Coordinates of N, CA, C and O in Angstrom, one line a residue:
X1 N 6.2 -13.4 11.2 CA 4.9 -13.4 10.5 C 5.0 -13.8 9.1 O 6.0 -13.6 8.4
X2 N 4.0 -14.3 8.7 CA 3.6 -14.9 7.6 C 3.6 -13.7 6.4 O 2.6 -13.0 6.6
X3 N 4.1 -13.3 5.5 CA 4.1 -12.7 4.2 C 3.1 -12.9 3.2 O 2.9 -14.1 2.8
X4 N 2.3 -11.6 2.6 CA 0.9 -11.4 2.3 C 1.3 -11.1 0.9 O 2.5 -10.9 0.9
X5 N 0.7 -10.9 -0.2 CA 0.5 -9.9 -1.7 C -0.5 -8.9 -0.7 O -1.3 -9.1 0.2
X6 N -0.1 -7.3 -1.5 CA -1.1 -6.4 -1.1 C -0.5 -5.3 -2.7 O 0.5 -4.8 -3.1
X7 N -2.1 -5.4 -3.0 CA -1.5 -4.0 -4.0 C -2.4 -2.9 -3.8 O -3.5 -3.2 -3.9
X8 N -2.2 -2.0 -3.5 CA -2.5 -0.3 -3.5 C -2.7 0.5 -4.7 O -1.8 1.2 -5.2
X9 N -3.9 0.6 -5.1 CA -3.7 1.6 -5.8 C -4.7 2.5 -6.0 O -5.7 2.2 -5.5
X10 N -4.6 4.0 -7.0 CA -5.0 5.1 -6.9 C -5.2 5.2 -8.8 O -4.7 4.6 -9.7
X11 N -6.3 6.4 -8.9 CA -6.6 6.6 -10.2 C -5.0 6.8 -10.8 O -4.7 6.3 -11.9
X12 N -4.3 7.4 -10.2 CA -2.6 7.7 -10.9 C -1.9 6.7 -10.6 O -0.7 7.0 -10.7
X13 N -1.9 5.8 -10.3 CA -0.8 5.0 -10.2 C -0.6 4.0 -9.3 O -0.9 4.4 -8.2
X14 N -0.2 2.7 -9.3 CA 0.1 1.9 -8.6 C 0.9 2.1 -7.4 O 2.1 1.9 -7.4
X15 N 0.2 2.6 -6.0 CA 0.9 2.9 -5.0 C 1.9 2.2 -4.5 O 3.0 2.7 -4.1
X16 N 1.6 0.7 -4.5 CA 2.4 -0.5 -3.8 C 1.8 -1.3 -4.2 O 0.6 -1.4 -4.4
X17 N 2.8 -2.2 -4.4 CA 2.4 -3.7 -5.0 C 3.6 -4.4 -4.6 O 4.7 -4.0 -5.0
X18 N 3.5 -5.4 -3.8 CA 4.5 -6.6 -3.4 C 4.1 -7.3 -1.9 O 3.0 -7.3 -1.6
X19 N 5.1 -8.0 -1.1 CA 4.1 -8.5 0.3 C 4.7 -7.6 1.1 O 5.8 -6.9 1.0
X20 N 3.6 -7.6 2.2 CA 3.9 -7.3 3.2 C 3.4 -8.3 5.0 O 2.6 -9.2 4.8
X21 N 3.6 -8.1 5.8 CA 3.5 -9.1 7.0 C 2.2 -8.7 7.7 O 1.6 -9.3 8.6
X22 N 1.8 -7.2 7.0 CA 0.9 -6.5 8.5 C 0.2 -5.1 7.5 O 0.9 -4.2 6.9
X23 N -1.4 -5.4 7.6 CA -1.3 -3.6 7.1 C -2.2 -3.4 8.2 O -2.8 -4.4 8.6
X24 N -2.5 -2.2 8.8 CA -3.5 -1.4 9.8 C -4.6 0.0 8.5 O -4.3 1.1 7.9
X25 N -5.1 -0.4 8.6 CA -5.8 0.7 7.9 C -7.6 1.3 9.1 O -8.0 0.7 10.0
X26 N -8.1 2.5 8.6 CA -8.8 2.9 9.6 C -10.1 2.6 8.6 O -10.0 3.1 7.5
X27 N -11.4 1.8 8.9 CA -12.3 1.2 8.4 C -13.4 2.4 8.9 O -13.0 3.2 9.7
X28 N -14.9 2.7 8.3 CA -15.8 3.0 8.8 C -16.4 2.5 10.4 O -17.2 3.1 11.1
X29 N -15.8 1.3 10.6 CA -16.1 0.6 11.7 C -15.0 0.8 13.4 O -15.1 0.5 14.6
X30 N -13.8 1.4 12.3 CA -12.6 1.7 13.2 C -11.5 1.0 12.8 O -11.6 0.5 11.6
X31 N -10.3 0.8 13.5 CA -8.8 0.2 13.0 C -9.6 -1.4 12.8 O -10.5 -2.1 13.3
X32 N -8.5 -1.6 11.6 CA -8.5 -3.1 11.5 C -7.2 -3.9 11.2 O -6.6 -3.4 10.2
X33 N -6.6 -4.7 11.6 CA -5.3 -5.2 11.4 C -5.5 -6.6 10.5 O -6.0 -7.6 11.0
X34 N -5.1 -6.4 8.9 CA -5.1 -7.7 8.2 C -3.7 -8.4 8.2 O -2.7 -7.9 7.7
X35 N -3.6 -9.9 9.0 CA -2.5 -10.5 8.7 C -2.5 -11.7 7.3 O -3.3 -11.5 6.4
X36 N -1.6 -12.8 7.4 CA -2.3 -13.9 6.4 C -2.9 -14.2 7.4 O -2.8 -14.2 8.6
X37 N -4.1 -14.7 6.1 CA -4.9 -15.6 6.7 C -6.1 -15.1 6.9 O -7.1 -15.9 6.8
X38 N -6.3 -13.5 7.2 CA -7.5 -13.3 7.0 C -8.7 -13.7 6.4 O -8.6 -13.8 5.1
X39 N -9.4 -13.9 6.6 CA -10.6 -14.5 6.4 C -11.4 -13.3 5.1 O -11.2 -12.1 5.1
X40 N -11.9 -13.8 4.4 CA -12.5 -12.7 3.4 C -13.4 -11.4 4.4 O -14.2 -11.4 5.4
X41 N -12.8 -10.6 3.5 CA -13.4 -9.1 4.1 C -13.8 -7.9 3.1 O -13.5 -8.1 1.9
X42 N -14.4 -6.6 3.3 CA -14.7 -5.9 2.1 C -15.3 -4.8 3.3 O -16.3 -4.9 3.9
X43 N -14.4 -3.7 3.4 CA -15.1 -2.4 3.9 C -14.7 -1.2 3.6 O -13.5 -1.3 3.4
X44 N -15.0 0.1 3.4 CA -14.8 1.2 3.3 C -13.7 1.7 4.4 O -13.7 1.6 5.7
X45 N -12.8 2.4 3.5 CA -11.7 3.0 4.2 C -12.0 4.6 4.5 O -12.7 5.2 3.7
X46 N -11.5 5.5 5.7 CA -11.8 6.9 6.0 C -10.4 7.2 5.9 O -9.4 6.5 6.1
X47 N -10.5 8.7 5.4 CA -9.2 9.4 5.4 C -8.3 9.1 6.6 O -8.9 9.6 7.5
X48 N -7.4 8.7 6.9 CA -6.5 8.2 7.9 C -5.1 8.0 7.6 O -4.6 8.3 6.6
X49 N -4.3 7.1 8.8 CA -2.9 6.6 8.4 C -3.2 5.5 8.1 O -4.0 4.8 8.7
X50 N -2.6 5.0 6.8 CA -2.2 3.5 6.2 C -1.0 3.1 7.2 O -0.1 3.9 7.5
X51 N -0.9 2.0 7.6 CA 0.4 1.4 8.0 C 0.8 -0.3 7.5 O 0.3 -1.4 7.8
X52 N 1.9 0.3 6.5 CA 2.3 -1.4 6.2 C 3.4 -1.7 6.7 O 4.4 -1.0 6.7
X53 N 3.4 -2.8 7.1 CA 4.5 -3.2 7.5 C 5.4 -3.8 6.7 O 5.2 -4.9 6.3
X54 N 6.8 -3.0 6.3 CA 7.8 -4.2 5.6 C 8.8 -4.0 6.2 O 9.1 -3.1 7.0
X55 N 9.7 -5.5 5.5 CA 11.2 -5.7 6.4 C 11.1 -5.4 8.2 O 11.9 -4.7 8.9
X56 N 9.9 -6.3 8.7 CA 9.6 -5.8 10.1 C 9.3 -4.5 10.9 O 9.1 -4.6 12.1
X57 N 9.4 -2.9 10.2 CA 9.1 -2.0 10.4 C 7.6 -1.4 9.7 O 7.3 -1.8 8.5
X58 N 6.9 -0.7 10.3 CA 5.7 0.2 9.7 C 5.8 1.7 9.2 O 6.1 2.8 9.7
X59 N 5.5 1.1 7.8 CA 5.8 2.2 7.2 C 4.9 3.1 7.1 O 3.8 2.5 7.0
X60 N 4.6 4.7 7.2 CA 3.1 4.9 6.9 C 2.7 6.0 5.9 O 3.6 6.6 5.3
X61 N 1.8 6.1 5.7 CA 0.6 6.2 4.6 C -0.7 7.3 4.8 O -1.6 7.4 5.7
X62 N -0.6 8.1 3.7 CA -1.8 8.9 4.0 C -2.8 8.3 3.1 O -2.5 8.3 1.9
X63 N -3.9 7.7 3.5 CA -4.6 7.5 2.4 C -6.1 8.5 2.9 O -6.5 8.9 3.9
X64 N -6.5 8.5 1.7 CA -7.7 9.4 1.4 C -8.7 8.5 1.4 O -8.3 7.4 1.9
X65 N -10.3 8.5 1.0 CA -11.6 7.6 1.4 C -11.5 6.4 0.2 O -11.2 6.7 -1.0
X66 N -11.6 5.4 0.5 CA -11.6 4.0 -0.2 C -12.2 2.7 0.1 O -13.1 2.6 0.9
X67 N -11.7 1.8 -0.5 CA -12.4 0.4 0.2 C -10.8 -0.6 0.3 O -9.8 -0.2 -0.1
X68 N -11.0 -1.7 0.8 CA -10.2 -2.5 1.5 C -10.8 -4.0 1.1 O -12.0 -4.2 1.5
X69 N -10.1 -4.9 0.5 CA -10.6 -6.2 -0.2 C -9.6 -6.9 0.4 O -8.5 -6.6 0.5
X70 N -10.2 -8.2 1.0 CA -9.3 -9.3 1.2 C -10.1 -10.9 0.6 O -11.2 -11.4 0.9
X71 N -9.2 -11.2 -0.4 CA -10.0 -11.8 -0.9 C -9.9 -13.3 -0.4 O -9.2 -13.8 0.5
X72 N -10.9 -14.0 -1.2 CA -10.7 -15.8 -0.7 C -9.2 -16.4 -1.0 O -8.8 -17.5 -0.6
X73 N -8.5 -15.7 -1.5 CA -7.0 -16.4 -1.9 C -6.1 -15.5 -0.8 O -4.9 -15.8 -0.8
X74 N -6.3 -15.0 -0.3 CA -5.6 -13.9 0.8 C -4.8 -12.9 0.4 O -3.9 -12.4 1.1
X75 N -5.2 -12.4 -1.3 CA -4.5 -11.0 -1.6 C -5.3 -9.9 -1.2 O -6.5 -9.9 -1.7
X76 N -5.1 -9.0 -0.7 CA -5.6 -7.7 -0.4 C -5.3 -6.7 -1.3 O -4.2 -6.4 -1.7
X77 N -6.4 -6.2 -1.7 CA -6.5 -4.8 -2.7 C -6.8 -3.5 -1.9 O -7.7 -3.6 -1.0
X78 N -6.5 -2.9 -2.2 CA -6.9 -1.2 -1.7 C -6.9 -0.3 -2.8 O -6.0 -0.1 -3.6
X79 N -8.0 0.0 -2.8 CA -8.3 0.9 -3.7 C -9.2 2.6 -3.2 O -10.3 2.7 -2.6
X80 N -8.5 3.6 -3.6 CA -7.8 4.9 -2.8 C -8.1 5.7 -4.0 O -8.0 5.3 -5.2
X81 N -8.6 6.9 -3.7 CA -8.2 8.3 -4.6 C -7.0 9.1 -4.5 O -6.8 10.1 -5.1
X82 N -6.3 8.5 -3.6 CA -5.1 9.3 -3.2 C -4.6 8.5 -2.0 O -5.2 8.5 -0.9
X83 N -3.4 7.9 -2.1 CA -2.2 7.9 -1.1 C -0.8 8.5 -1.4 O -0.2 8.7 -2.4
X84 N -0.4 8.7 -0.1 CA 1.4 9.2 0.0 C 1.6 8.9 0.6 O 0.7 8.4 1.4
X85 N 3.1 8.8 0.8 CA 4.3 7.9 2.1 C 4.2 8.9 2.3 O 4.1 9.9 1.6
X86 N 4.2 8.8 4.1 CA 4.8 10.1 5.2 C 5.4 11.0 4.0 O 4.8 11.9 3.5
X87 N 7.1 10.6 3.4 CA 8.2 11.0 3.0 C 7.4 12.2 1.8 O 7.6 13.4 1.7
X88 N 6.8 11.7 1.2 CA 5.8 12.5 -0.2 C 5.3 13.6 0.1 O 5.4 14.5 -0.7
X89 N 4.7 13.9 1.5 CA 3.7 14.7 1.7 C 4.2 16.1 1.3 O 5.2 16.5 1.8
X90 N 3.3 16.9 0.5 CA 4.3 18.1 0.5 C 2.7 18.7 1.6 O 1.4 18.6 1.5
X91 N 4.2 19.3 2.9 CA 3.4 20.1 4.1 C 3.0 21.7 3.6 O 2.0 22.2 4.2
X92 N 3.5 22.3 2.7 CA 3.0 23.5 2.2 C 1.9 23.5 2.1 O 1.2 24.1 2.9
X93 N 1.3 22.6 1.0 CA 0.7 22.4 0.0 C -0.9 21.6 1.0 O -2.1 21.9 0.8
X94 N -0.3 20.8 1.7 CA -1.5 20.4 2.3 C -1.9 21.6 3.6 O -3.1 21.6 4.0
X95 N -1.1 22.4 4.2 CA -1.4 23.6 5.0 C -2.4 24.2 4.1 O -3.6 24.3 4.4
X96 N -2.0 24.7 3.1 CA -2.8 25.4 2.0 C -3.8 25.1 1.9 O -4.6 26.0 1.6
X97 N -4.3 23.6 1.9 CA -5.4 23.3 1.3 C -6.2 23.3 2.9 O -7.4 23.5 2.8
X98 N -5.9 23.2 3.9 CA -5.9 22.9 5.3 C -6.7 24.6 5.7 O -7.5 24.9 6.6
X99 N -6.3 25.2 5.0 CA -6.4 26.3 5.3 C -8.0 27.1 4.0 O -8.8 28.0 4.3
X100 N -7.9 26.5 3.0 CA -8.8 26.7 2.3 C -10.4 26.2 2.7 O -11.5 26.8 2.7
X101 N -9.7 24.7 3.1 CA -11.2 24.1 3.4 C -11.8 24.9 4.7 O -13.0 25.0 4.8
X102 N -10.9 25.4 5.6 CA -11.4 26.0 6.8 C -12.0 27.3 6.1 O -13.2 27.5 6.6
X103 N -11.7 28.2 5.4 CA -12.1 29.2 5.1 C -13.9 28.7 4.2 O -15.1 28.9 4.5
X104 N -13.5 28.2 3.4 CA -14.7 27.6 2.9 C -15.9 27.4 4.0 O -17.0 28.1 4.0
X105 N -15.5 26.3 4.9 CA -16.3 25.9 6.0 C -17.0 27.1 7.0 O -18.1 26.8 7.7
X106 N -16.4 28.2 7.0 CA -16.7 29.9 7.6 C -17.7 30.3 6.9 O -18.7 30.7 7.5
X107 N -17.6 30.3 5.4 CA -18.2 30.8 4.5 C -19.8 30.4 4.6 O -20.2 29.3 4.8
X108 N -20.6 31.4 4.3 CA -21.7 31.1 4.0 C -22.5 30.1 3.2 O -23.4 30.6 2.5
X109 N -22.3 29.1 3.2 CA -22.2 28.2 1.7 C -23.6 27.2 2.3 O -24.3 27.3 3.3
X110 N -23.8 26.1 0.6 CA -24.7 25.6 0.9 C -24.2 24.4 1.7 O -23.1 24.3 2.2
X111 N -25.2 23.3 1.8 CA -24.6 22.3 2.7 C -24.3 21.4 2.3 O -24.0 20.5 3.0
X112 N -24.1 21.5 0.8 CA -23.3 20.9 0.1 C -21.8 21.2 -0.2 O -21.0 20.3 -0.5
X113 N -21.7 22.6 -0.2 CA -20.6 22.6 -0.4 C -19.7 22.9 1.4 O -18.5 23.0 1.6
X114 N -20.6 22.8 2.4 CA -19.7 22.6 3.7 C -19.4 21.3 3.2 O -18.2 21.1 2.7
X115 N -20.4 20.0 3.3 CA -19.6 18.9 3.1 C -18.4 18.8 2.6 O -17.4 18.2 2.9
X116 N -18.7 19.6 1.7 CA -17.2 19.1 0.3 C -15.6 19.7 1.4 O -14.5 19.2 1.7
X117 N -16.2 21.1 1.8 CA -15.4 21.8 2.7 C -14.7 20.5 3.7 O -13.6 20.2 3.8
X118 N -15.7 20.0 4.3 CA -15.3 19.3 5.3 C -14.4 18.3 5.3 O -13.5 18.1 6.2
X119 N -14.8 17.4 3.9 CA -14.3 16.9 3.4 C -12.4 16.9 3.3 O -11.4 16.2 3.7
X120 N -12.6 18.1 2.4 CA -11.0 18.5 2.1 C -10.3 18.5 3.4 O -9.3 17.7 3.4
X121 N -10.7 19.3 4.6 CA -10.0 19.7 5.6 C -10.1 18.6 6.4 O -9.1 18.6 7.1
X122 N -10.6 17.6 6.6 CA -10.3 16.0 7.1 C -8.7 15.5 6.0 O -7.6 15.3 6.5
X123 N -9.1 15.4 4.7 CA -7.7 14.9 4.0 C -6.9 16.2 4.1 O -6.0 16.1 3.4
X124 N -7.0 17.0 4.6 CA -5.3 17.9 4.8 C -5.2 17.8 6.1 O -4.0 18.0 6.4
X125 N -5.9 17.5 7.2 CA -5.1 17.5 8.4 C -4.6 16.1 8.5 O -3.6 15.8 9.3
X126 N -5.4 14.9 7.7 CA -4.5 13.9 8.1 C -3.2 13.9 7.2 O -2.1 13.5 7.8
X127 N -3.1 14.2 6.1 CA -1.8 14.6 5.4 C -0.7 15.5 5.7 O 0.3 15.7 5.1
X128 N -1.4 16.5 7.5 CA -0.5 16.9 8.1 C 0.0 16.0 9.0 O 1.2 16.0 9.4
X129 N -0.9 15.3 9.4 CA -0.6 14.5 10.5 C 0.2 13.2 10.8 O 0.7 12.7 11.8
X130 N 0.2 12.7 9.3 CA 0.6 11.8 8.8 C 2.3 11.9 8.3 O 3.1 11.0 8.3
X131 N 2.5 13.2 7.8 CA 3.9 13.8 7.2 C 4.8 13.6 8.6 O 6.0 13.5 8.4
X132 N 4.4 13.4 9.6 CA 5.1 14.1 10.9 C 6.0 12.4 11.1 O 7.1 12.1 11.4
X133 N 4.7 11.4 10.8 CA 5.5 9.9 10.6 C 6.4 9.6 9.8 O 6.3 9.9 8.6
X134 N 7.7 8.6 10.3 CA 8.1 7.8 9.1 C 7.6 6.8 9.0 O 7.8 6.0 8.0

C-alpha cells in the first residue's frame, strides 16, 4: 500500500504525526477506511477505536468525539479532544470514570446533565475497550 501524511492531534499535544498506509476511524455515518488517494472528505468522528496502520500492523487508538479531514493534497488531519494508544490507557482511572458517569446517569439529574453523563460513560467504556487492544 501506498504511504499517506496523517497528523493527530489533541488540545495537549500532537498525537501522531508521520505516514501511515491505512487509518479506520468510526464516523457519525459508521467505519470509514482512508487509503492514498482518497478523494477529499470532512466528517465527524464518535468516541471509538482509532486504527492506524504502521510498518504493516494496526495499531489502536482511543479517540474521543472529533472531525476527520482529508484534504485535496491527500494529507489527513484528525482533530480529537482526547486520544491514547491501547498501551496509555490507564484502566483504573477510566473504570472510575466508567463508574461515575453510571452513577450520575441513576441520579436524578437534569437532561442535561444525563447527556453529559452519557457522554463520559460512552468515552470510558471505549477506553476500556480499547485498552484490551494492542
Amino acid at each position: 500500500m501506498t504511504p499517506y501524511n496523517i497528523k493527530v492531534l489533541t488540545p495537549d499535544r500532537v498525537f501522531y504525526e508521520g505516514e501511515t498506509e491505512q487509518i479506520i476511524a468510526k464516523t457519525t455515518s459508521g467505519n470509514v477506511g482512508i487509503l492514498a488517494g482518497h478523494s477529499p472528505y470532512v466528517a465527524s468522528i464518535v468516541p471509538s477505536e482509532l486504527k492506524i496502520k504502521l510498518d504493516g500492523q494496526f495499531k489502536s487508538a482511543a479517540i474521543s468525539d472529533g472531525v476527520i479531514k482529508v484534504s485535496n493534497d491527500g494529507r489527513v488531519t484528525i482533530l480529537s479532544s482526547a486520544v491514547e494508544w491501547s498501551d496509555e490507557i490507564d484502566v483504573a482511572r477510566a473504570q472510575r470514570s466508567k463508574e461515575r458517569a453510571e452513577a450520575a446517569i441513576k441520579a436524578d439529574a437534569s437532561r442535561t446533565e444525563f447527556d453529559l453523563a452519557e457522554q463520559r460513560l460512552k468515552r470510558a467504556l471505549n477506553r476500556l475497550a480499547v485498552s484490551q487492544r494492542k
